[in-house]
Amino acid sequence: MDLPVMPPVSPMLAKPVADIPAGMQYEAKWDGFRVIVFRDGDEVEIASRTTKPLTRYFPEVAGAVRAQLPRRCVVDGELVIAHDGRLHFEELLERIHPADSRVRTLAERTPASLVAFDLLALGPDALLDAPQTVRREALIGALRPARAPVYTAPATTDRELARRWFTQFEGAGLDGVVAKPLDLPYRPGERVMFKVKHARTADCVVAGYRLHKSGPVVGSLLLGLHDDSGQLQHVGVCASFPMARRRALVEELAPLRMDEAADHPWGAWTDEAAHASRRMPGGPSRWSGGKDLSWVPLRPERVCEVAYDHMEGSRFRHTVRFRRWRPDRTPESCTYAQLAEPVGYDLGELLRD
């Protein structure tokens, strides 16, 4: 491979802001795997945000890159799996599998797409120093002949349209809007763009905690919500606490500690089969990589309010942020029914645009 921009390249990043800034280019914030795609003839490399190779996990995308992208180019984009009108992040996670046969089966069953939103090189020319407007024009021209599963991300300079996108697109599984200064060169690894993400709150049952890697202090609180049948489902964790707060939480939660998990709603967490009918912490995952998944069970009697971006199926998509204790709420009142349900939006409409 011999390109004007060679791997590894860390993608340009965004910093969070409270509102959509004026005078910029706006795009949807895609919820997938951020990638830099390198193509030099038949040679293709798909690299993750951390520059790790993903090519073998997405053979259908590599094939589409050879068929649809210019012969020599470097593209910044997102790998997504979309069907039934919305994105499905969990199906992307299933692709990171050691068995090539499994990867190829999933590639046929739930094929991924590449949504391109920046162009770093084209032919013999590096475009890193070109302003955003120039790179955008070059991207549109380079990908004009492309067809599914390769898409050019819709973009606008109309701030009011971006506000509508922020509301509409959530129903398709997207999680906000990215704003890019019009004169911005491509700056790998730097947070020089801006992102506005959806922020919601939920009251959750605190049903346990994991210890911090540094010692016997709270690393993360394990959160639960009751489903329609009354079962407590594990929905995620909140983990961002100052060290002094981590130590204080151990004492604060001590009265709720259970000597063993047998009588806990998630008492069967070590039984792999039990995870088929209930979400519990410590479920089998190829992402755990031998990590210690043990946790301290608590009587599920305390409720806290957390801030979250959005849901992925029956769990929080990202680590949530602790807001406050809610002594006025009972654990039984913490159900999925409280979660805001975004109005559905057909992702196909966005990609057609």
Tab-separated table of C-alpha atoms in Angstrom:
chain	number	residue	atom	x	y	z
A	1	MET	CA	0.000	0.000	0.000
A	2	ASP	CA	1.356	3.391	-1.055
A	3	LEU	CA	-0.985	6.313	-0.310
A	4	PRO	CA	-0.374	10.020	0.393
A	5	VAL	CA	-1.893	9.415	3.849
A	6	MET	CA	-0.740	6.106	5.323
A	7	PRO	CA	-1.994	4.142	8.330
A	8	PRO	CA	-2.103	4.426	11.234
A	9	VAL	CA	-4.297	7.545	11.429
A	10	SER	CA	-6.355	8.481	14.481
A	11	PRO	CA	-9.683	10.057	13.494
A	12	MET	CA	-10.509	13.669	14.248
A	13	LEU	CA	-12.772	13.849	17.310
A	14	ALA	CA	-15.507	16.069	18.780
A	15	LYS	CA	-15.985	17.673	22.178
A	16	PRO	CA	-19.442	17.914	23.767
A	17	VAL	CA	-21.363	21.192	23.837
A	18	ALA	CA	-24.808	22.028	25.185
A	19	ASP	CA	-26.275	23.495	21.982
A	20	ILE	CA	-25.703	23.311	18.254
A	21	PRO	CA	-23.185	26.081	17.414
A	22	ALA	CA	-23.883	28.528	14.581
A	23	GLY	CA	-22.087	28.856	11.262
A	24	MET	CA	-20.852	25.293	10.748
A	25	GLN	CA	-21.443	22.145	8.723
A	26	TYR	CA	-23.817	19.750	10.486
A	27	GLU	CA	-24.144	15.981	10.241
A	28	ALA	CA	-25.909	13.242	12.156
A	29	LYS	CA	-23.869	11.542	14.869
A	30	TRP	CA	-23.818	7.911	13.762
A	31	ASP	CA	-23.888	5.133	16.347
A	32	GLY	CA	-21.513	2.528	14.966
A	33	PHE	CA	-17.790	1.744	14.673
A	34	ARG	CA	-15.734	4.792	13.694
A	35	VAL	CA	-13.234	3.783	11.019
A	36	ILE	CA	-10.587	5.119	8.677
A	37	VAL	CA	-10.695	3.222	5.360
A	38	PHE	CA	-7.571	2.993	3.204
A	39	ARG	CA	-7.782	1.762	-0.395
A	40	ASP	CA	-4.901	1.358	-2.814
A	41	GLY	CA	-6.177	-0.720	-5.723
A	42	ASP	CA	-7.073	-4.161	-4.406
A	43	GLU	CA	-5.456	-3.447	-1.041
A	44	VAL	CA	-7.988	-2.381	1.604
A	45	GLU	CA	-7.486	-1.684	5.284
A	46	ILE	CA	-10.344	-0.803	7.621
A	47	ALA	CA	-8.922	0.617	10.855
A	48	SER	CA	-10.780	1.304	14.089
A	49	ARG	CA	-10.770	4.529	16.084
A	50	THR	CA	-7.826	3.105	18.039
A	51	THR	CA	-6.116	2.157	14.717
A	52	LYS	CA	-6.704	-1.592	15.198
A	53	PRO	CA	-7.512	-3.589	12.025
A	54	LEU	CA	-11.179	-4.471	11.476
A	55	THR	CA	-10.984	-5.638	7.860
A	56	ARG	CA	-11.380	-9.368	8.554
A	57	TYR	CA	-14.551	-8.787	10.592
A	58	PHE	CA	-16.341	-6.952	7.771
A	59	PRO	CA	-15.547	-8.791	4.515
A	60	GLU	CA	-18.682	-7.450	2.816
A	61	VAL	CA	-17.585	-3.859	3.507
A	62	ALA	CA	-14.071	-4.545	2.235
A	63	GLY	CA	-15.610	-5.904	-0.958
A	64	ALA	CA	-17.859	-2.858	-1.297
A	65	VAL	CA	-14.856	-0.554	-0.813
A	66	ARG	CA	-13.058	-2.254	-3.730
A	67	ALA	CA	-16.170	-1.970	-5.875
A	68	GLN	CA	-17.428	1.495	-4.913
A	69	LEU	CA	-14.605	3.757	-3.687
A	70	PRO	CA	-11.963	5.452	-5.883
A	71	ARG	CA	-8.938	3.225	-6.509
A	72	ARG	CA	-6.675	5.311	-4.273
A	73	CYS	CA	-8.311	7.087	-1.345
A	74	VAL	CA	-8.523	7.433	2.430
A	75	VAL	CA	-12.017	7.904	3.899
A	76	ASP	CA	-13.226	8.698	7.411
A	77	GLY	CA	-16.590	7.175	8.239
A	78	GLU	CA	-18.711	4.867	10.334
A	79	LEU	CA	-19.544	1.189	10.026
A	80	VAL	CA	-23.205	0.628	10.849
A	81	ILE	CA	-25.735	-2.177	10.669
A	82	ALA	CA	-29.144	-0.881	9.694
A	83	HIS	CA	-32.404	-2.718	9.154
A	84	ASP	CA	-36.063	-2.306	10.082
A	85	GLY	CA	-35.610	1.448	9.808
A	86	ARG	CA	-32.920	1.912	12.487
A	87	LEU	CA	-29.352	1.204	13.578
A	88	HIS	CA	-28.408	-1.925	15.566
A	89	PHE	CA	-25.158	-1.449	17.461
A	90	GLU	CA	-25.277	-4.785	19.297
A	91	GLU	CA	-25.132	-6.622	15.960
A	92	LEU	CA	-21.867	-4.836	15.198
A	93	LEU	CA	-20.424	-6.184	18.447
A	94	GLU	CA	-21.256	-9.725	17.364
A	95	ARG	CA	-18.871	-9.344	14.415
A	96	ILE	CA	-15.749	-9.248	16.591
A	97	HIS	CA	-15.520	-13.008	16.647
A	98	PRO	CA	-12.462	-15.258	16.323
A	99	ALA	CA	-14.153	-17.732	13.949
A	100	ASP	CA	-13.991	-16.654	10.326
A	101	SER	CA	-16.980	-18.871	9.474
A	102	ARG	CA	-19.099	-17.063	12.064
A	103	VAL	CA	-18.046	-13.658	10.738
A	104	ARG	CA	-18.998	-14.619	7.181
A	105	THR	CA	-22.358	-16.014	8.283
A	106	LEU	CA	-23.189	-12.749	10.056
A	107	ALA	CA	-21.949	-10.738	7.076
A	108	GLU	CA	-24.593	-12.448	4.964
A	109	ARG	CA	-27.338	-12.367	7.607
A	110	THR	CA	-26.872	-8.776	8.823
A	111	PRO	CA	-24.550	-6.972	6.386
A	112	ALA	CA	-22.868	-3.758	7.466
A	113	SER	CA	-22.711	-0.464	5.592
A	114	LEU	CA	-20.092	2.283	5.370
A	115	VAL	CA	-21.294	5.844	5.905
A	116	ALA	CA	-18.513	8.180	4.731
A	117	PHE	CA	-18.272	11.720	6.092
A	118	ASP	CA	-14.738	12.910	5.332
A	119	LEU	CA	-12.031	12.454	2.719
A	120	LEU	CA	-8.387	12.474	3.813
A	121	ALA	CA	-6.737	11.567	0.518
A	122	LEU	CA	-7.717	11.096	-3.126
A	123	GLY	CA	-5.414	9.767	-5.812
A	124	PRO	CA	-1.941	11.239	-5.253
A	125	ASP	CA	-3.220	14.127	-3.088
A	126	ALA	CA	-3.374	14.387	0.707
A	127	LEU	CA	-6.305	16.535	1.834
A	128	LEU	CA	-5.520	16.847	5.548
A	129	ASP	CA	-4.660	20.542	5.235
A	130	ALA	CA	-7.663	21.421	3.072
A	131	PRO	CA	-10.580	23.168	4.829
A	132	GLN	CA	-13.730	21.230	5.679
A	133	THR	CA	-15.703	22.773	2.791
A	134	VAL	CA	-13.117	21.636	0.235
A	135	ARG	CA	-12.930	18.116	1.663
A	136	ARG	CA	-16.725	17.864	1.693
A	137	GLU	CA	-16.961	18.873	-1.976
A	138	ALA	CA	-14.253	16.367	-2.862
A	139	LEU	CA	-16.032	13.616	-0.904
A	140	ILE	CA	-19.317	14.228	-2.725
A	141	GLY	CA	-17.574	14.080	-6.089
A	142	ALA	CA	-15.527	10.990	-5.259
A	143	LEU	CA	-18.496	8.998	-3.943
A	144	ARG	CA	-21.125	10.205	-6.412
A	145	PRO	CA	-21.084	6.862	-8.306
A	146	ALA	CA	-21.225	4.814	-5.077
A	147	ARG	CA	-24.261	2.724	-4.216
A	148	ALA	CA	-25.368	0.707	-1.178
A	149	PRO	CA	-23.774	-0.376	1.075
A	150	VAL	CA	-21.555	2.725	0.705
A	151	TYR	CA	-23.201	6.050	1.527
A	152	THR	CA	-22.172	9.680	1.791
A	153	ALA	CA	-23.392	11.087	5.111
A	154	PRO	CA	-25.988	13.842	4.619
A	155	ALA	CA	-24.733	17.272	5.704
A	156	THR	CA	-26.100	20.805	5.852
A	157	THR	CA	-25.065	24.318	6.832
A	158	ASP	CA	-28.651	25.146	7.851
A	159	ARG	CA	-28.687	25.295	11.652
A	160	GLU	CA	-32.481	25.018	11.882
A	161	LEU	CA	-32.454	21.888	9.734
A	162	ALA	CA	-29.739	20.493	12.031
A	163	ARG	CA	-32.044	21.126	15.004
A	164	ARG	CA	-34.790	19.151	13.267
A	165	TRP	CA	-32.327	16.362	12.522
A	166	PHE	CA	-31.337	16.278	16.189
A	167	THR	CA	-34.938	15.453	17.112
A	168	GLN	CA	-35.950	13.315	14.128
A	169	PHE	CA	-32.951	11.059	13.767
A	170	GLU	CA	-33.031	9.762	17.347
A	171	GLY	CA	-35.943	7.566	16.330
A	172	ALA	CA	-33.610	5.786	13.888
A	173	GLY	CA	-30.984	5.051	16.539
A	174	LEU	CA	-28.666	8.015	15.897
A	175	ASP	CA	-27.494	9.832	18.992
A	176	GLY	CA	-27.074	13.505	18.146
A	177	VAL	CA	-25.516	16.014	15.768
A	178	VAL	CA	-21.869	16.797	14.937
A	179	ALA	CA	-20.835	20.360	13.986
A	180	LYS	CA	-17.667	21.033	11.970
A	181	PRO	CA	-16.129	24.516	11.463
A	182	LEU	CA	-16.161	25.290	7.746
A	183	ASP	CA	-12.480	26.233	7.560
A	184	LEU	CA	-11.258	23.351	9.734
A	185	PRO	CA	-8.374	21.222	8.365
A	186	TYR	CA	-8.335	17.539	9.289
A	187	ARG	CA	-6.507	17.221	12.616
A	188	PRO	CA	-6.053	13.526	13.538
A	189	GLY	CA	-6.690	12.620	17.168
A	190	GLU	CA	-7.729	16.139	18.223
A	191	ARG	CA	-11.114	17.172	19.629
A	192	VAL	CA	-11.760	20.118	17.336
A	193	MET	CA	-15.310	19.341	16.175
A	194	PHE	CA	-18.412	19.697	18.344
A	195	LYS	CA	-21.117	17.200	19.279
A	196	VAL	CA	-24.547	17.653	20.791
A	197	LYS	CA	-25.985	14.455	22.218
A	198	HIS	CA	-29.380	13.559	23.614
A	199	ALA	CA	-29.522	13.767	27.408
A	200	ARG	CA	-32.281	12.121	29.429
A	201	THR	CA	-32.714	10.988	33.014
A	202	ALA	CA	-34.022	7.793	34.589
A	203	ASP	CA	-34.510	6.504	38.125
A	204	CYS	CA	-32.779	3.157	38.586
A	205	VAL	CA	-32.375	0.554	41.310
A	206	VAL	CA	-28.820	0.246	42.652
A	207	ALA	CA	-28.448	-3.517	43.032
A	208	GLY	CA	-24.703	-3.961	43.433
A	209	TYR	CA	-21.289	-2.559	42.705
A	210	ARG	CA	-17.919	-3.563	41.353
A	211	LEU	CA	-14.665	-2.711	43.082
A	212	HIS	CA	-12.298	-0.221	41.513
A	213	LYS	CA	-9.084	-1.512	39.946
A	214	SER	CA	-7.064	0.587	42.435
A	215	GLY	CA	-8.390	-1.102	45.567
A	216	PRO	CA	-11.388	-1.687	47.879
A	217	VAL	CA	-13.450	1.300	46.760
A	218	VAL	CA	-16.498	1.459	44.503
A	219	GLY	CA	-15.599	1.249	40.835
A	220	SER	CA	-19.106	1.277	39.360
A	221	LEU	CA	-22.694	0.983	40.539
A	222	LEU	CA	-24.801	-1.745	38.888
A	223	LEU	CA	-28.192	-0.441	37.809
A	224	GLY	CA	-31.493	-2.202	37.266
A	225	LEU	CA	-34.992	-1.557	35.934
A	226	HIS	CA	-38.083	-3.731	36.347
A	227	ASP	CA	-39.677	-5.142	33.214
A	228	ASP	CA	-43.394	-5.765	32.646
A	229	SER	CA	-43.220	-9.062	34.533
A	230	GLY	CA	-41.587	-7.440	37.578
A	231	GLN	CA	-38.131	-8.945	36.986
A	232	LEU	CA	-35.175	-6.705	37.703
A	233	GLN	CA	-33.059	-6.389	34.560
A	234	HIS	CA	-29.464	-5.160	34.562
A	235	VAL	CA	-29.384	-2.066	32.347
A	236	GLY	CA	-25.890	-0.644	32.792
A	237	VAL	CA	-23.476	1.053	35.178
A	238	CYS	CA	-22.483	4.487	36.390
A	239	ALA	CA	-18.790	4.780	37.101
A	240	SER	CA	-17.485	8.360	37.086
A	241	PHE	CA	-16.828	9.301	40.708
A	242	PRO	CA	-13.948	11.163	42.395
A	243	MET	CA	-11.785	8.859	44.508
A	244	ALA	CA	-13.042	10.373	47.785
A	245	ARG	CA	-16.611	9.660	46.678
A	246	ARG	CA	-15.696	6.062	45.782
A	247	ARG	CA	-14.425	5.502	49.319
A	248	ALA	CA	-17.487	7.127	50.863
A	249	LEU	CA	-19.836	4.965	48.794
A	250	VAL	CA	-18.400	1.780	50.320
A	251	GLU	CA	-19.476	2.954	53.792
A	252	GLU	CA	-22.731	4.443	52.548
A	253	LEU	CA	-23.801	1.180	50.909
A	254	ALA	CA	-22.463	-1.141	53.622
A	255	PRO	CA	-25.887	-1.610	55.316
A	256	LEU	CA	-27.242	-3.018	52.032
A	257	ARG	CA	-24.466	-5.552	51.434
A	258	MET	CA	-25.507	-9.187	51.121
A	259	ASP	CA	-23.169	-11.927	52.304
A	260	GLU	CA	-23.954	-13.955	49.203
A	261	ALA	CA	-25.932	-13.465	46.013
A	262	ALA	CA	-28.148	-16.553	46.270
A	263	ASP	CA	-31.235	-14.542	47.246
A	264	HIS	CA	-30.429	-11.631	44.974
A	265	PRO	CA	-32.516	-11.054	41.784
A	266	TRP	CA	-29.280	-11.627	39.854
A	267	GLY	CA	-28.141	-14.525	41.994
A	268	ALA	CA	-27.763	-16.822	38.973
A	269	TRP	CA	-25.276	-14.503	37.244
A	270	THR	CA	-22.589	-17.197	36.991
A	271	ASP	CA	-24.973	-19.555	35.138
A	272	GLU	CA	-24.536	-18.828	31.433
A	273	ALA	CA	-27.949	-20.307	30.580
A	274	ALA	CA	-29.706	-17.948	32.999
A	275	HIS	CA	-28.645	-14.936	30.925
A	276	ALA	CA	-30.958	-16.052	28.135
A	277	SER	CA	-34.048	-15.036	30.119
A	278	ARG	CA	-32.754	-12.117	32.186
A	279	ARG	CA	-30.155	-9.385	31.828
A	280	MET	CA	-27.613	-9.744	34.643
A	281	PRO	CA	-24.104	-8.412	35.257
A	282	GLY	CA	-21.181	-10.639	34.332
A	283	GLY	CA	-22.757	-12.172	31.260
A	284	PRO	CA	-20.478	-14.088	28.876
A	285	SER	CA	-18.865	-11.740	26.383
A	286	ARG	CA	-15.918	-11.880	24.022
A	287	TRP	CA	-15.219	-8.290	25.100
A	288	SER	CA	-14.538	-9.203	28.731
A	289	GLY	CA	-11.128	-10.618	27.813
A	290	GLY	CA	-10.618	-12.486	31.085
A	291	LYS	CA	-11.539	-9.493	33.240
A	292	ASP	CA	-12.797	-10.079	36.766
A	293	LEU	CA	-16.578	-9.709	36.437
A	294	SER	CA	-17.376	-10.377	40.099
A	295	TRP	CA	-19.473	-7.836	41.963
A	296	VAL	CA	-20.783	-7.049	45.440
A	297	PRO	CA	-24.525	-7.784	45.752
A	298	LEU	CA	-26.722	-5.190	47.474
A	299	ARG	CA	-30.290	-5.492	48.610
A	300	PRO	CA	-32.091	-3.699	45.756
A	301	GLU	CA	-33.644	-1.029	47.959
A	302	ARG	CA	-31.975	2.243	46.945
A	303	VAL	CA	-32.849	4.364	43.937
A	304	CYS	CA	-30.671	6.870	42.118
A	305	GLU	CA	-31.302	9.244	39.234
A	306	VAL	CA	-28.892	8.962	36.307
A	307	ALA	CA	-28.412	10.874	33.068
A	308	TYR	CA	-28.189	8.813	29.880
A	309	ASP	CA	-27.866	9.434	26.155
A	310	HIS	CA	-30.096	6.725	24.718
A	311	MET	CA	-31.031	3.069	24.943
A	312	GLU	CA	-29.738	0.163	22.870
A	313	GLY	CA	-32.439	-2.465	23.166
A	314	SER	CA	-33.046	-3.046	26.871
A	315	ARG	CA	-29.889	-1.394	28.219
A	316	PHE	CA	-28.155	1.969	28.313
A	317	ARG	CA	-25.925	2.406	25.278
A	318	HIS	CA	-23.114	4.147	27.210
A	319	THR	CA	-21.977	4.398	30.820
A	320	VAL	CA	-24.463	6.726	32.513
A	321	ARG	CA	-23.811	9.648	34.858
A	322	PHE	CA	-24.908	9.645	38.506
A	323	ARG	CA	-27.113	12.645	39.322
A	324	ARG	CA	-28.502	12.119	42.848
A	325	TRP	CA	-30.127	9.681	45.234
A	326	ARG	CA	-33.928	9.459	45.065
A	327	PRO	CA	-35.193	8.528	48.566
A	328	ASP	CA	-38.684	9.520	47.411
A	329	ARG	CA	-38.825	6.688	44.851
A	330	THR	CA	-39.476	3.018	45.596
A	331	PRO	CA	-37.490	0.343	43.748
A	332	GLU	CA	-40.705	-1.133	42.362
A	333	SER	CA	-41.477	2.168	40.618
A	334	CYS	CA	-38.255	1.992	38.587
A	335	THR	CA	-39.538	0.456	35.348
A	336	TYR	CA	-38.872	0.768	31.643
A	337	ALA	CA	-42.144	2.677	31.318
A	338	GLN	CA	-40.453	5.870	32.583
A	339	LEU	CA	-38.015	5.986	29.657
A	340	ALA	CA	-38.733	8.464	26.905
A	341	GLU	CA	-39.466	6.707	23.627
A	342	PRO	CA	-38.281	8.716	20.593
A	343	VAL	CA	-40.635	9.035	17.657
A	344	GLY	CA	-39.712	6.436	15.044
A	345	TYR	CA	-37.825	7.613	11.952
A	346	ASP	CA	-36.989	5.413	8.973
A	347	LEU	CA	-33.222	5.375	8.555
A	348	GLY	CA	-33.723	4.587	4.890
A	349	GLU	CA	-35.130	8.080	4.389
A	350	LEU	CA	-31.933	9.611	5.784
A	351	LEU	CA	-29.652	7.473	3.629
A	352	ARG	CA	-31.720	8.220	0.529
A	353	ASP	CA	-31.306	11.937	1.241
